[in-house]
PDB file of C-alpha atoms and ligand atoms in Angstrom:
ATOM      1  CA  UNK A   1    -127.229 146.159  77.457  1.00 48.00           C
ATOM      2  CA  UNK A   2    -130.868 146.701  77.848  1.00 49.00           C
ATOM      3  CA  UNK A   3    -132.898 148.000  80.638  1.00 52.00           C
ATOM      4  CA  UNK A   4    -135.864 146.378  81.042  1.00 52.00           C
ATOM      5  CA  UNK A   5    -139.613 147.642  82.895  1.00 47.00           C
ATOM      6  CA  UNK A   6    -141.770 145.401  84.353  1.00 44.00           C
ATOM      7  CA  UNK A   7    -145.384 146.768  84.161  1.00 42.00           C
ATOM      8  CA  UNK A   8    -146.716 147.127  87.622  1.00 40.00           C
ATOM      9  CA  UNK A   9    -150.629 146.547  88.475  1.00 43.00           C
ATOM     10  CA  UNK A  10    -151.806 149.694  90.473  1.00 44.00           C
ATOM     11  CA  UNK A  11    -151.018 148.794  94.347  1.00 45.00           C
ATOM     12  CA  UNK A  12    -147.452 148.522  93.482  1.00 47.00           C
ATOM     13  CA  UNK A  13    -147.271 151.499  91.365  1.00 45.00           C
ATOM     14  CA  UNK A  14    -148.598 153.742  93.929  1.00 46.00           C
ATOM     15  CA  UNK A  15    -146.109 152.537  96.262  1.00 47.00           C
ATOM     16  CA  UNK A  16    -143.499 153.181  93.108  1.00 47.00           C
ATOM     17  CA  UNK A  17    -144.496 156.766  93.359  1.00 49.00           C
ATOM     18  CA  UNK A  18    -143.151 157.320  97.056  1.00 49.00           C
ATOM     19  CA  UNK A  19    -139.993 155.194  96.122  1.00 49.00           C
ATOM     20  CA  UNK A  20    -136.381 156.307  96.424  1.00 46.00           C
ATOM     21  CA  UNK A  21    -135.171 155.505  92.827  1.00 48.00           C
ATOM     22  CA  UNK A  22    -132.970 152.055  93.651  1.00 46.00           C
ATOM     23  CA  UNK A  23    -130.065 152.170  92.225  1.00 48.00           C
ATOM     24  CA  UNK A  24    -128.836 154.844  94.706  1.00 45.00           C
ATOM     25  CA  UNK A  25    -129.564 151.857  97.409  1.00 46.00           C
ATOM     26  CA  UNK A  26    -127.515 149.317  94.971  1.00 48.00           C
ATOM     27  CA  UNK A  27    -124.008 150.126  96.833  1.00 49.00           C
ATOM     28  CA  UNK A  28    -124.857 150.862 100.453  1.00 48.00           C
ATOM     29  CA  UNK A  29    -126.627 147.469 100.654  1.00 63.00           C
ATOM     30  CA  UNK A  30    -130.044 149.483 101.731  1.00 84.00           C
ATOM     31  CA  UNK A  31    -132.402 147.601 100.003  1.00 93.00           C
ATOM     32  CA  UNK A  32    -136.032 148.398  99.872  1.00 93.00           C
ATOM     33  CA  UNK A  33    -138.349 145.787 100.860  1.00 94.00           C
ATOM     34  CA  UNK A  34    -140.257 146.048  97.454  1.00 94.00           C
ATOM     35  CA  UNK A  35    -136.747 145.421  96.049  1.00 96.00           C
ATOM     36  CA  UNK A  36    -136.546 142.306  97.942  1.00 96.00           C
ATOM     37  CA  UNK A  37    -140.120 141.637  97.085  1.00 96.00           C
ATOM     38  CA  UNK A  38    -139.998 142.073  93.509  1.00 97.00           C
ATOM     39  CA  UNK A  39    -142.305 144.439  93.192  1.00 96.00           C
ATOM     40  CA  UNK A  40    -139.565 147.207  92.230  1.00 96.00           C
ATOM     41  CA  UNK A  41    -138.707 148.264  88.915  1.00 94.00           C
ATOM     42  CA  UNK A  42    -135.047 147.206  89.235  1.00 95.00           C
ATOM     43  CA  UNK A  43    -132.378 147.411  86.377  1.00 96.00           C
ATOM     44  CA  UNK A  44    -131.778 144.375  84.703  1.00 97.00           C
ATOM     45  CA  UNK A  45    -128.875 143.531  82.282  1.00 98.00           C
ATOM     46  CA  UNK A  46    -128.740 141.377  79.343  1.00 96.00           C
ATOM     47  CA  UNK A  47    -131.262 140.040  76.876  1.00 92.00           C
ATOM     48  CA  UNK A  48    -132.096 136.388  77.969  1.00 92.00           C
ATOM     49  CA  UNK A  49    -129.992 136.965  81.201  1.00 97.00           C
ATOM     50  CA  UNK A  50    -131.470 139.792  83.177  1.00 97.00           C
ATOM     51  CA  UNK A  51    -129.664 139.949  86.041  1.00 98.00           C
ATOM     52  CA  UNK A  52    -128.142 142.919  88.072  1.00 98.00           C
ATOM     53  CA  UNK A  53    -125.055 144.168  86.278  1.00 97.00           C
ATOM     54  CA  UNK A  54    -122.718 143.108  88.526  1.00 97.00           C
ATOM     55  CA  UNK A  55    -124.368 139.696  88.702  1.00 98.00           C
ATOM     56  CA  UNK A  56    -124.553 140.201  84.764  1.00 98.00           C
ATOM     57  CA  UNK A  57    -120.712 140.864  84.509  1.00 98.00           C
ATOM     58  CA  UNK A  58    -119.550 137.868  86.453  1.00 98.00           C
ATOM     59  CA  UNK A  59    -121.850 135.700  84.745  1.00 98.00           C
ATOM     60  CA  UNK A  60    -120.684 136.987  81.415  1.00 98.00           C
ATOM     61  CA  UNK A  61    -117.141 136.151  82.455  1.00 98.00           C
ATOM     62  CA  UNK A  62    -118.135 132.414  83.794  1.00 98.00           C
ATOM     63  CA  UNK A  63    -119.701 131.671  80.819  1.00 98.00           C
ATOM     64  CA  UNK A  64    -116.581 132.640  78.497  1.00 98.00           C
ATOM     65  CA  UNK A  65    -114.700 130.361  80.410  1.00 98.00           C
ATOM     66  CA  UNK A  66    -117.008 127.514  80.341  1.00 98.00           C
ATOM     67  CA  UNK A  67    -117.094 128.083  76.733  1.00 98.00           C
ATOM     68  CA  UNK A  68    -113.855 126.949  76.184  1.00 98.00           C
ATOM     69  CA  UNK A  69    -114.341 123.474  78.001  1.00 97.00           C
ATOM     70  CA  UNK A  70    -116.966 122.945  75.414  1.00 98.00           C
ATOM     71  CA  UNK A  71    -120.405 123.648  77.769  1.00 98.00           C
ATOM     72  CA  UNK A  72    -122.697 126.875  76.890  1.00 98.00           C
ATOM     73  CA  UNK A  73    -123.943 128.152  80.658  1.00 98.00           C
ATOM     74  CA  UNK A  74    -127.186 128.980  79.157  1.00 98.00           C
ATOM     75  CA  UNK A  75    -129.895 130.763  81.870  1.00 98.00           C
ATOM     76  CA  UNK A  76    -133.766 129.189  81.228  1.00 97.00           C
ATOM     77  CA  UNK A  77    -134.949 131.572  84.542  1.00 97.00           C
ATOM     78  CA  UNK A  78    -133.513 134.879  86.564  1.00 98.00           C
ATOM     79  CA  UNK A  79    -135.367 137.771  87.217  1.00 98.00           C
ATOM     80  CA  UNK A  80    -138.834 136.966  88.522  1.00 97.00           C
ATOM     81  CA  UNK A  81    -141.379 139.817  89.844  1.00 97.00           C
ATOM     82  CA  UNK A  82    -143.731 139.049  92.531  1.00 97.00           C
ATOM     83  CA  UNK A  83    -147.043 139.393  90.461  1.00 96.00           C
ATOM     84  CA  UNK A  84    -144.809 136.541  88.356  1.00 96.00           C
ATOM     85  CA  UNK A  85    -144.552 134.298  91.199  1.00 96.00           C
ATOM     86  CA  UNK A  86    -148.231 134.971  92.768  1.00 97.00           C
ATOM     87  CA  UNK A  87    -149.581 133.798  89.355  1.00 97.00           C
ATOM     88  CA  UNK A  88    -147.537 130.622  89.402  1.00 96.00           C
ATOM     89  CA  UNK A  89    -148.620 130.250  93.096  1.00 97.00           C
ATOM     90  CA  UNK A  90    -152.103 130.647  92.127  1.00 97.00           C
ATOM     91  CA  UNK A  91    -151.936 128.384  88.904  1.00 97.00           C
ATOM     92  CA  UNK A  92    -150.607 125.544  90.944  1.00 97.00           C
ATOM     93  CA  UNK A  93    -152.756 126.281  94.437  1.00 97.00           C
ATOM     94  CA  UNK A  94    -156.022 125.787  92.237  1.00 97.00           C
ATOM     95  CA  UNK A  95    -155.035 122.731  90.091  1.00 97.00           C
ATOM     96  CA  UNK A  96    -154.015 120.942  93.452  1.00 97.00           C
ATOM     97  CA  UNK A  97    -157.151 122.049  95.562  1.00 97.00           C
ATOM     98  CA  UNK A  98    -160.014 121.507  92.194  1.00 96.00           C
ATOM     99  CA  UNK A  99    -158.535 119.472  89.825  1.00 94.00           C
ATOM    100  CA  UNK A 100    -156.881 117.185  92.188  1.00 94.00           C
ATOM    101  CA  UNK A 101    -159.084 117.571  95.005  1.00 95.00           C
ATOM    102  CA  UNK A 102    -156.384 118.315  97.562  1.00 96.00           C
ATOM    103  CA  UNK A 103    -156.887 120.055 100.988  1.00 96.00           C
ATOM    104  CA  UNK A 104    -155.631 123.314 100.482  1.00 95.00           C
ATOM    105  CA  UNK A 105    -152.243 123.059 103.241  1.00 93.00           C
ATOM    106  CA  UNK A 106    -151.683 119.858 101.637  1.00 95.00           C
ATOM    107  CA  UNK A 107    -151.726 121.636  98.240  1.00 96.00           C
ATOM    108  CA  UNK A 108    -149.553 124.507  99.784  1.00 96.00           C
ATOM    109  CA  UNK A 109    -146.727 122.029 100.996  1.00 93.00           C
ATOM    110  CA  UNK A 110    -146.630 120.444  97.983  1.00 94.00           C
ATOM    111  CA  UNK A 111    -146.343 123.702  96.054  1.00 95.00           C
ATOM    112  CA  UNK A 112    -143.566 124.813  98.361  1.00 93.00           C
ATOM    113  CA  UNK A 113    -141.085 121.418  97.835  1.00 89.00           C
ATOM    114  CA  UNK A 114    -140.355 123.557  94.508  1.00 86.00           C
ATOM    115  CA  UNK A 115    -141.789 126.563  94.217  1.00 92.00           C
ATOM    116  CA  UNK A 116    -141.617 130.066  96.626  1.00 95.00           C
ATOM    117  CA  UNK A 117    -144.620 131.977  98.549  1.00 96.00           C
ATOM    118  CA  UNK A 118    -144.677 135.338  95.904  1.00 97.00           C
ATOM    119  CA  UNK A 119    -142.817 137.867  98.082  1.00 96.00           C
ATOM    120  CA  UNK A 120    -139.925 135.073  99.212  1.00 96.00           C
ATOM    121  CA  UNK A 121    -138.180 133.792  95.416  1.00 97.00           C
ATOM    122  CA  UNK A 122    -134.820 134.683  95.525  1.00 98.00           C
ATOM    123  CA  UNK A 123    -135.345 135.184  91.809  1.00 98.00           C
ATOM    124  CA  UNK A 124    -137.435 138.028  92.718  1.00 98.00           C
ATOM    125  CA  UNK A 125    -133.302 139.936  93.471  1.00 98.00           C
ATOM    126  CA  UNK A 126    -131.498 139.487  89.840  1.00 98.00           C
ATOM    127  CA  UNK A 127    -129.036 137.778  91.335  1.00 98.00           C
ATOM    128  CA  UNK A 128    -130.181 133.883  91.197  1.00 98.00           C
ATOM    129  CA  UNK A 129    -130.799 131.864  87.727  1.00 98.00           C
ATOM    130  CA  UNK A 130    -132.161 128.417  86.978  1.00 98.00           C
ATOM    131  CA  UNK A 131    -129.244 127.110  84.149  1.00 98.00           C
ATOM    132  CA  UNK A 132    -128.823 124.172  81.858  1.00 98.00           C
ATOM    133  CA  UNK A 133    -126.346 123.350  78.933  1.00 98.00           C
ATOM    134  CA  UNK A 134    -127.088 125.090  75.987  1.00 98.00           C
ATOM    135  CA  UNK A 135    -125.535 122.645  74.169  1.00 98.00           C
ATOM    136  CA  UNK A 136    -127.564 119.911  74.462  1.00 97.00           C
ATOM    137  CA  UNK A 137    -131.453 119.790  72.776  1.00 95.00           C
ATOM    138  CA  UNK A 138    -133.889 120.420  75.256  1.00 93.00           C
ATOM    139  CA  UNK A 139    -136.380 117.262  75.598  1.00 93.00           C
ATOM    140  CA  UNK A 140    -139.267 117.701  77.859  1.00 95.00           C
ATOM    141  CA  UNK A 141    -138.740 119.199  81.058  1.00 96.00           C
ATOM    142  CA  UNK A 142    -135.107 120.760  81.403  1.00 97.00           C
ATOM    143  CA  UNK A 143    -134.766 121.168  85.270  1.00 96.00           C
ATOM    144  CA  UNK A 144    -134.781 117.598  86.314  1.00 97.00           C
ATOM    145  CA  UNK A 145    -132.531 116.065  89.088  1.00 97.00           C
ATOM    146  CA  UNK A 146    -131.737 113.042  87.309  1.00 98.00           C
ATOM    147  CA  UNK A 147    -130.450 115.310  84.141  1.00 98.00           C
ATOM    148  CA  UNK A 148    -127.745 116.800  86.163  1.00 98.00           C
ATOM    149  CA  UNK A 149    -126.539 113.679  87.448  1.00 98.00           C
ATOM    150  CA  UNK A 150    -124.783 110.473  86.432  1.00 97.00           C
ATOM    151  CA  UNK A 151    -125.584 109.863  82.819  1.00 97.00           C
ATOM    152  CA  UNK A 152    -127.665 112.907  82.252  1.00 97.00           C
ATOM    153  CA  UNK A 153    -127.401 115.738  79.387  1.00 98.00           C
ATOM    154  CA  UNK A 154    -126.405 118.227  81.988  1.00 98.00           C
ATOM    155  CA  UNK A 155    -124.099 116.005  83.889  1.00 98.00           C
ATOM    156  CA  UNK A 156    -120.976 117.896  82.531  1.00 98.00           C
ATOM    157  CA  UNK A 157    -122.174 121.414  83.373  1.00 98.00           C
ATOM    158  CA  UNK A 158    -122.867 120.364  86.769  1.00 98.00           C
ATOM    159  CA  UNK A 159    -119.389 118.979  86.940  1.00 98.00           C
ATOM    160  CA  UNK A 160    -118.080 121.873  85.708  1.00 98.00           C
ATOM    161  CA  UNK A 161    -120.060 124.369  87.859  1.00 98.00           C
ATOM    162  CA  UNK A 162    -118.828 122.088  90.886  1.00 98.00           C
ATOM    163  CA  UNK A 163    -115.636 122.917  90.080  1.00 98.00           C
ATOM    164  CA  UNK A 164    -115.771 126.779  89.092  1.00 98.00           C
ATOM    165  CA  UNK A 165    -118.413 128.490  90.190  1.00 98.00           C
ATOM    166  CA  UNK A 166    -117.818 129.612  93.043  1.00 98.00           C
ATOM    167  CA  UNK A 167    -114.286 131.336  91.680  1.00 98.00           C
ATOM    168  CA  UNK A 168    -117.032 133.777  89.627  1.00 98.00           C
ATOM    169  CA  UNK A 169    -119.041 134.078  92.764  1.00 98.00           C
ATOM    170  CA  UNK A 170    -121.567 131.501  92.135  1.00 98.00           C
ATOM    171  CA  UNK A 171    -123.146 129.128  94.601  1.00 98.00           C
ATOM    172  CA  UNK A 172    -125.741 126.339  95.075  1.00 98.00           C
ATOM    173  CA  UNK A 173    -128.062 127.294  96.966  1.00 98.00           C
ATOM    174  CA  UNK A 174    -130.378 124.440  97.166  1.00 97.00           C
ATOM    175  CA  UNK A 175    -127.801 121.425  98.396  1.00 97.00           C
ATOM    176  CA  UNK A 176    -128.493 117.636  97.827  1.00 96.00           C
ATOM    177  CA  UNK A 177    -127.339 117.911 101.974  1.00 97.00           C
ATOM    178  CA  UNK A 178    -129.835 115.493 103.414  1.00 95.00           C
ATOM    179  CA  UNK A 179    -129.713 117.393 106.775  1.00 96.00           C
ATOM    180  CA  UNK A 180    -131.187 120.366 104.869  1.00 96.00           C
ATOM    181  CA  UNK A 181    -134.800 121.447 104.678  1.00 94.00           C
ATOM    182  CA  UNK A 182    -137.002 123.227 103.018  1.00 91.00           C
ATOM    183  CA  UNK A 183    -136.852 122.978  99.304  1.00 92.00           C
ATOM    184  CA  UNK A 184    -135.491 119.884  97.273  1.00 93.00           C
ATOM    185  CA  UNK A 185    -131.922 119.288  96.068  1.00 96.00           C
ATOM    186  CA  UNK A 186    -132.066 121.958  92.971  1.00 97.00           C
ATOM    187  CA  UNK A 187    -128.981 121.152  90.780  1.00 98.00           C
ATOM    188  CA  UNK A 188    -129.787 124.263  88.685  1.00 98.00           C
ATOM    189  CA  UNK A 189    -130.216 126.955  90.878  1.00 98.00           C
ATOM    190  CA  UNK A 190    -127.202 129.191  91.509  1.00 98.00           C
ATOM    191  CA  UNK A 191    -126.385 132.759  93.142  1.00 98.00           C
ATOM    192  CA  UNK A 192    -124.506 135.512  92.974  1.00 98.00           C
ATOM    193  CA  UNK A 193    -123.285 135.213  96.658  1.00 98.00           C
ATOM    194  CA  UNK A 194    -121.800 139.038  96.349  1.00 97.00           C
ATOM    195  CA  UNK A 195    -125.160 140.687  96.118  1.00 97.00           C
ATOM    196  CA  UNK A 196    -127.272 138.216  97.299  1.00 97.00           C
ATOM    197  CA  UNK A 197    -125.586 137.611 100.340  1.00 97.00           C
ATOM    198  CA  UNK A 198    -126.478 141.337 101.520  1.00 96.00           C
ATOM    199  CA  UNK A 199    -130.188 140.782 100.224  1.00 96.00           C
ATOM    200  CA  UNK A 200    -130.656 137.767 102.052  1.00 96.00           C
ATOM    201  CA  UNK A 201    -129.460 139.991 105.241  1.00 94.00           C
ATOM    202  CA  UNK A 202    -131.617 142.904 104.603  1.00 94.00           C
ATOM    203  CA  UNK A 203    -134.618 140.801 103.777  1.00 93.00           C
ATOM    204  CA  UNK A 204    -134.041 138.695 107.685  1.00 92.00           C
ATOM    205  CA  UNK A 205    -134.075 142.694 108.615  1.00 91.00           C
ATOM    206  CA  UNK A 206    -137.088 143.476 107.498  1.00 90.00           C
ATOM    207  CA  UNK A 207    -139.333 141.186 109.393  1.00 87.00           C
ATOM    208  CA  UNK A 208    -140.351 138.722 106.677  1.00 85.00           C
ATOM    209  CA  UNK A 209    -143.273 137.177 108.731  1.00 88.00           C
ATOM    210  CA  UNK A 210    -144.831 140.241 108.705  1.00 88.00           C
ATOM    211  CA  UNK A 211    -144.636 141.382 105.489  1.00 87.00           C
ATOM    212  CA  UNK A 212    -145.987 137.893 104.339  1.00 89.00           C
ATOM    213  CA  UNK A 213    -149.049 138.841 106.607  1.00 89.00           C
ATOM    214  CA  UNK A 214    -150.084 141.314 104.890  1.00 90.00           C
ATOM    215  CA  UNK A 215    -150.051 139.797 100.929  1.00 92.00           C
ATOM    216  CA  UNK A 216    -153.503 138.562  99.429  1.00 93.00           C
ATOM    217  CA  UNK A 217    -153.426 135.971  96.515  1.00 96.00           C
ATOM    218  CA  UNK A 218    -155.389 133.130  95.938  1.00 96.00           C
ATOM    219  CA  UNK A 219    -154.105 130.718  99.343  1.00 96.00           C
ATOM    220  CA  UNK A 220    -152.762 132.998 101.275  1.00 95.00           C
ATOM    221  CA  UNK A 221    -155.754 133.318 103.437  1.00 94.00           C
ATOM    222  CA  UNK A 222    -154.832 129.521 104.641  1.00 94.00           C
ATOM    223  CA  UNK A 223    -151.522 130.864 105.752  1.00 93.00           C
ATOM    224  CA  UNK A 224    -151.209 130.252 109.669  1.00 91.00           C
ATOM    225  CA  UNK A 225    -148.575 132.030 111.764  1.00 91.00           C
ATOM    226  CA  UNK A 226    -146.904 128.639 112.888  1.00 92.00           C
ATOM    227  CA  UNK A 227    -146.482 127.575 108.830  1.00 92.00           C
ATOM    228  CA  UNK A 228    -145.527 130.894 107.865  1.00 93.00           C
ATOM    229  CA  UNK A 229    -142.753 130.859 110.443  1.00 93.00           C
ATOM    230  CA  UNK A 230    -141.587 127.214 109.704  1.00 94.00           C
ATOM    231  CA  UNK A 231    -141.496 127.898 106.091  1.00 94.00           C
ATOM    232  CA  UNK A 232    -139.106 130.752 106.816  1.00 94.00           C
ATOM    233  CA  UNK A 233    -137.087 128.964 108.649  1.00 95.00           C
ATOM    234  CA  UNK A 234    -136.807 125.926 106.323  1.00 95.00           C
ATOM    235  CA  UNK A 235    -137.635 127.116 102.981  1.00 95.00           C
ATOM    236  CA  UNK A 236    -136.059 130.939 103.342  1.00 95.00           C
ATOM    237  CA  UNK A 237    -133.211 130.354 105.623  1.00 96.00           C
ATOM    238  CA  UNK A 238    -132.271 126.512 105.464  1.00 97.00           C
ATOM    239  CA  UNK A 239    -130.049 126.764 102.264  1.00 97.00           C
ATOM    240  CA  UNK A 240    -126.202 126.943 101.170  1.00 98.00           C
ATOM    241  CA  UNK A 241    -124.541 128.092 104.726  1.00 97.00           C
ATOM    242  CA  UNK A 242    -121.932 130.054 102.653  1.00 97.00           C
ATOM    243  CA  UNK A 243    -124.889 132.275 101.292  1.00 97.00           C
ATOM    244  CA  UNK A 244    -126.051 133.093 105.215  1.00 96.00           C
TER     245      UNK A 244
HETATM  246 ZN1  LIG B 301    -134.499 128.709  90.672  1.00 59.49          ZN
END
């Protein structure tokens, strides 16, 4: 097992400084909000995987099993700081609004049918990951509806997560339930409901609105109160009931 650092730009480490050390918090569910931010330097487990260890464990043990019916669980995303996801907010917020001449909310809703406001990915907790079969070649882009579906090359582990998962702890969180809103059906995106579950209730603790507020990154001055709070309620909270 491997512990991993994620550098931190100088805000965040300043803010490291007057930090309680996390992993005391990891078992009394009293998470920080840079925890649940990813701007903490959280242990990580597992080269490839890096998720929490209990996250770590039960995926270790899901993936044994799946071995056996022939599919290889293999993780293509987990752990994702916030500095991460502000640079793939940015990256996609300025090829909408110069290269495609978009209208930057227009450019922000499209950004948000797949990707988070840094400071809101539930990859930002070590307990989510973005899978496919490792059995299968990649060809082009991996995390694809249509692959997971039908005919597709992931069809099988998505038949077999269906039926399993959840025994290890695992759940969609992104449902193809066309009363949901928020993000798009994501076939590949599961949780560990056992830790995340308490994350996702200490982040709605924290006063998320807020704390978005305050963040600067390229778009976030077009942030209005009114789309801040729908997104929360649609894109944060409008997921998996089970993981509520
Ligand atoms: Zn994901």
């Amino acid at each position: 097992m491997k512990r991993r650092s994620f550098i931190k730009n100088s805000s965040f480490a300043s803010l490291a400084l007057t930090t309680t050390p996390i992993s005391i918090f990891q078992h009394n569910l009293d998470y920080t909000i840079e925890e649940l931010m990813g701007k903490a330097d959280i242990e990580l487990f597992g080269e490839d995987i890096n998720l929490k260890e209990e996250a770590y464990d039960a995926f270790l043990n899901m993936r044994d099993v799946a071995l056996d019916s022939g599919i290889d669980i293999k993780i293509v995303s987990s752990y994702r700081s916030f500095e991460r996801q502000a640079q793939i907010f940015e990256r996609k917020y300025l090829s909408y609004t110069e290269e495609s001449n978009m209208i930057p909310l227009d450019a922000i809703d499209k950004i948000v049918e797949y990707s988070t406001i840094p400071g809101t990915s539930r990859h930002h907790w070590g307990t989510d990951m973005d899978i496919i079969d490792g059995t299968v070649e990649p060809q082009g882009d991996v995390l694809v509806t249509e692959k997971f579906e039908g005919k597709g090359p992931y069809s099988p582990l998505k038949e077999w997560m269906d039926k399993n998962s959840e025994s290890f702890g695992f759940y969609l969180v992104y449902t193809d339930d066309p009363k949901r809103r928020g993000f798009k059906y994501e076939p590949w995106h599961y949780s560990y409901a056992p830790l995340s579950k308490p994350m996702l209730t200490a982040f709605r603790s924290k006063n998320i609105m807020k704390q978005l507020e305050k963040e600067e990154f390229i778009g976030s001055d077009q942030f209005t109160s009114g789309f801040l709070k729908s997104y929360i309620e649609d894109n944060v909270l409008d997921i998996n009931p089970y993981l509520l």
